[in-house]
Amino acid sequence: MRVNTRNILIICAIILATSVGFIISAQYYLIGGIQEIETEEITKDLNTAQRAIDKQGDNLAVTVEDYAGWDDTYAFASDLNQAYIKSNLVPSTFYNVEIEAILYFDTAGNLLHGDSYDPETEEILPISAQLKETLQSLPLISSPEYAGDDLSGILNTPDGIWIIAVEPILTSYYEGPSRGHLVMASRFTPDTAAEIAADTNIDVRAEPLQRGNIGDAFVAGQDGTLNTTTHVVTSEEDITASALMYDIAGTPAFILSVNNPRDTYMFGKKAVQNSAILFIVTLIISGGFAYLYLGHHLTRRIEGISQGVRKIAESTIYQARLVDDGNDELTAIVRSVNSLLDTIQDNMTEIEGAGTALEDSERKYRHLFEAANEAIFILDNRGILECNRAAEDMTGSDRSDLTGKQLREIMGTCSTDPDGSILKERIHAAYAGEPQHFTCERHPDTNSVRHFSVSVSRFTGTETEYLIAIVRDITTFVKNKERLCITQFSVDNADDAIYWVKKDGTVTYGNTVASQTLGYTPEELTSLKTWDINPTITPDTWPSVWKQIADGTLVHMESHLMRSDNSVFPIAQTSSFLSTQGEEFTCLFTRDITETVEMREHEKEALGQIEENLLSLAILNDHIRNPLTIIAAIADLQEGESREKILTQVDEIDAIVRKLDQGWLESAKIREFLVKHHEFEQNSDTEDPGNDTVDKNK
């Protein structure tokens, strides 16, 4: 669209919008203001008419109060004398007071006397039964507790609308007790409304309530209840305000309406129309001048700038510049365009350099991608799009064979995920923006099991969402971990106590037997130093002990350990040294040798007892053989039967001694075995008794 066409459309739009805005504003503010004034005025008139009706009731109340305060009336309420009726309840009274009914009630609501008056025939008539019953239904009339109260206003009865006034019957000094109420009533007719209109100079109308003529304006809610708000209806020529008038019992009586002509509104409406026509004509003329001015001072220059920019764009010669001799906003635009051309020229140079840098960066990242030790897959919903060389090595397939496959197809199945649904859920979670890191056991075929560590994350660097999956084969790691667990279990449940100690003496580990033997929990044990559990070591001697263990000169030794209850027990300890990943440890294998030490003590005691027994046997041999030799010699000097008996007994005793010698030799051999194999010291005082026998021939 050309600039001239746009100018015409813009000017027309401005004229139209301004005209509509002016008309709407005038309609809203001026006409609306006039309508508000009309509504306020007619509402005031309606209120004036309502006050005029209320004033009629008030005026009637003054008259009733005067009549009710007569002593004659007070007496009549008691004795109902006919003289009072003849002198007071005559047509002239009704005519002068302008009433059409007068009623006398006692305090219980019983009618004492009542007459009505027909203004047309000027006759006294019986009181209307509907009026009497309606009055008797009022609590003020029928309840003794209200005998002293008064009331005035409108009363709606089945036979018409009345203006009534009720006053208590008292003495002339307005003293009681009240003997009832005096009621005076006049009918509210269209003539009454006409009188009010004449007095107030207001067009007042009273419409009796009939079935179906209340209208929606006075219905509040779906339950059909009536409201008391004023209802205003406007037409082109008139404005009418209506309100429901309620009687003293609170029931609707009639609709009171006030009507006024809309002279001010009609005048304002014509004024707005004339002003709008004049305003639109002025806008059209101004728009024409604006179009001519814009065409000469703006449109022509804009077209020149546009042509210059078009030529530069078509020629792609960004060194060319626009020329404008003005000194306004268009000139600033020309300068901005020239500055933009400078920026474009600089950016073209930068883009060329960025393209080269991008190619270098792509080569670097491609090298990193291909040189990575982990298998890397780039995939989308359709399957694998790209993978590196490590992925080919891990799967044993070419890149072309992997392209288009799903990740679960190349990783195989497992017992916990036979259909690959768990892996599929993790991939969906990664697409949702939740990075997934997990390990899994897969079966590429029926004869092999492989373990993988998988990391899957979403890449949103482009318009299309991709997933980057990094897969590491951790089968060897898992198997080593299983072996380590077995080794750890073996160490934890070994029969010997095993400790790991650092160079500073801190106990870093103790197996189950170590904790049970020393009476510490594993946590308590690892908070101790080696000298806390070995009383033979101090912080000062520990460095030398550490050095001997590290050098391999202190491998096997016997020592003592101290339990948590400070009791000490002997141990046999085997030490080894380990240096790994920059840290040094000693591994101590200890075994409780309390029973072994006690057995050694028993062996020493037994050996000592053996040596004592050998010595005793040697001495006993000598003590027996010497007397036995003498006895044999003496017996040999004798003759007869006694000699043979004595020598026989000597032989028996000598046999016993030889047996003792044989036992001594066996005990000596046992002692030599114990001394040789258990390093017991030999008692040099023990002598070999020899194999001497008693020579019975001596």
PDB file of N, CA and C in Angstrom, residues 15 22 38 63 73 80 118-119 151 186 192 194 224 274 307 316 320 392 413 450 581 672 674 689:
ATOM      1  N   ILE A  15     -10.802  11.272  11.171  1.00  0.00           N
ATOM      2  CA  ILE A  15     -12.064  12.028  11.112  1.00  0.00           C
ATOM      3  C   ILE A  15     -13.210  11.187  11.666  1.00  0.00           C
ATOM      4  N   PHE A  22     -16.714  12.361  19.401  1.00  0.00           N
ATOM      5  CA  PHE A  22     -17.438  13.582  19.780  1.00  0.00           C
ATOM      6  C   PHE A  22     -18.916  13.285  20.007  1.00  0.00           C
ATOM      7  N   GLU A  38     -33.199  15.409  34.490  1.00  0.00           N
ATOM      8  CA  GLU A  38     -34.624  15.102  34.377  1.00  0.00           C
ATOM      9  C   GLU A  38     -35.048  14.075  35.430  1.00  0.00           C
ATOM     10  N   THR A  63     -57.546  17.366  62.983  1.00  0.00           N
ATOM     11  CA  THR A  63     -58.994  17.466  63.223  1.00  0.00           C
ATOM     12  C   THR A  63     -59.471  16.365  64.149  1.00  0.00           C
ATOM     13  N   THR A  73     -67.104  13.812  73.681  1.00  0.00           N
ATOM     14  CA  THR A  73     -66.696  12.571  73.003  1.00  0.00           C
ATOM     15  C   THR A  73     -66.264  11.526  74.011  1.00  0.00           C
ATOM     16  N   LEU A  80     -72.770   6.389  75.057  1.00  0.00           N
ATOM     17  CA  LEU A  80     -73.385   6.374  73.724  1.00  0.00           C
ATOM     18  C   LEU A  80     -74.710   7.159  73.697  1.00  0.00           C
ATOM     19  N   ASP A 118     -72.328  10.435  52.045  1.00  0.00           N
ATOM     20  CA  ASP A 118     -72.279  10.461  50.591  1.00  0.00           C
ATOM     21  C   ASP A 118     -72.274  11.911  50.160  1.00  0.00           C
ATOM     22  N   PRO A 119     -71.144  12.426  49.634  1.00  0.00           N
ATOM     23  CA  PRO A 119     -71.061  13.850  49.275  1.00  0.00           C
ATOM     24  C   PRO A 119     -72.041  14.227  48.170  1.00  0.00           C
ATOM     25  N   LEU A 151     -52.502   7.270  64.863  1.00  0.00           N
ATOM     26  CA  LEU A 151     -52.034   6.799  63.571  1.00  0.00           C
ATOM     27  C   LEU A 151     -52.739   7.578  62.483  1.00  0.00           C
ATOM     28  N   SER A 186     -61.461   9.712  54.748  1.00  0.00           N
ATOM     29  CA  SER A 186     -61.950  10.284  53.491  1.00  0.00           C
ATOM     30  C   SER A 186     -61.413   9.429  52.357  1.00  0.00           C
ATOM     31  N   THR A 192     -59.016  13.468  44.266  1.00  0.00           N
ATOM     32  CA  THR A 192     -58.003  13.802  45.283  1.00  0.00           C
ATOM     33  C   THR A 192     -56.650  14.018  44.624  1.00  0.00           C
ATOM     34  N   ALA A 194     -56.181  14.964  41.572  1.00  0.00           N
ATOM     35  CA  ALA A 194     -56.256  16.216  40.817  1.00  0.00           C
ATOM     36  C   ALA A 194     -56.060  17.412  41.728  1.00  0.00           C
ATOM     37  N   GLY A 224     -41.764 -12.766  43.784  1.00  0.00           N
ATOM     38  CA  GLY A 224     -42.893 -11.865  43.573  1.00  0.00           C
ATOM     39  C   GLY A 224     -43.023 -10.774  44.614  1.00  0.00           C
ATOM     40  N   ASN A 274     -26.588  19.511  15.705  1.00  0.00           N
ATOM     41  CA  ASN A 274     -26.001  20.642  14.971  1.00  0.00           C
ATOM     42  C   ASN A 274     -24.504  20.740  15.222  1.00  0.00           C
ATOM     43  N   GLN A 307      13.082   4.355  -2.181  1.00  0.00           N
ATOM     44  CA  GLN A 307      13.747   3.989  -3.430  1.00  0.00           C
ATOM     45  C   GLN A 307      15.237   3.776  -3.224  1.00  0.00           C
ATOM     46  N   THR A 316      23.116  -5.007  -3.457  1.00  0.00           N
ATOM     47  CA  THR A 316      23.941  -5.590  -2.379  1.00  0.00           C
ATOM     48  C   THR A 316      25.265  -4.862  -2.219  1.00  0.00           C
ATOM     49  N   ALA A 320      27.189   1.874  -0.276  1.00  0.00           N
ATOM     50  CA  ALA A 320      26.389   3.043  -0.674  1.00  0.00           C
ATOM     51  C   ALA A 320      25.611   3.569   0.526  1.00  0.00           C
ATOM     52  N   GLU A 392      30.300 -47.940  17.738  1.00  0.00           N
ATOM     53  CA  GLU A 392      30.479 -49.045  16.788  1.00  0.00           C
ATOM     54  C   GLU A 392      31.245 -50.192  17.432  1.00  0.00           C
ATOM     55  N   THR A 413      17.988 -57.216  25.839  1.00  0.00           N
ATOM     56  CA  THR A 413      16.929 -57.312  26.840  1.00  0.00           C
ATOM     57  C   THR A 413      17.503 -57.815  28.154  1.00  0.00           C
ATOM     58  N   ARG A 450      25.940 -58.366  29.813  1.00  0.00           N
ATOM     59  CA  ARG A 450      26.750 -57.145  29.826  1.00  0.00           C
ATOM     60  C   ARG A 450      26.063 -56.119  30.722  1.00  0.00           C
ATOM     61  N   GLN A 581      47.610 -45.701  45.653  1.00  0.00           N
ATOM     62  CA  GLN A 581      47.025 -44.396  45.336  1.00  0.00           C
ATOM     63  C   GLN A 581      47.514 -43.299  46.278  1.00  0.00           C
ATOM     64  N   GLU A 672      63.784 -85.107  76.866  1.00  0.00           N
ATOM     65  CA  GLU A 672      64.658 -84.649  75.791  1.00  0.00           C
ATOM     66  C   GLU A 672      63.846 -84.173  74.590  1.00  0.00           C
ATOM     67  N   LEU A 674      60.748 -82.845  74.639  1.00  0.00           N
ATOM     68  CA  LEU A 674      60.161 -81.541  74.987  1.00  0.00           C
ATOM     69  C   LEU A 674      61.208 -80.446  74.937  1.00  0.00           C
ATOM     70  N   PRO A 689      70.419 -92.758  86.193  1.00  0.00           N
ATOM     71  CA  PRO A 689      70.709 -93.786  87.200  1.00  0.00           C
ATOM     72  C   PRO A 689      71.443 -94.981  86.627  1.00  0.00           C
TER      73      PRO A 689
END
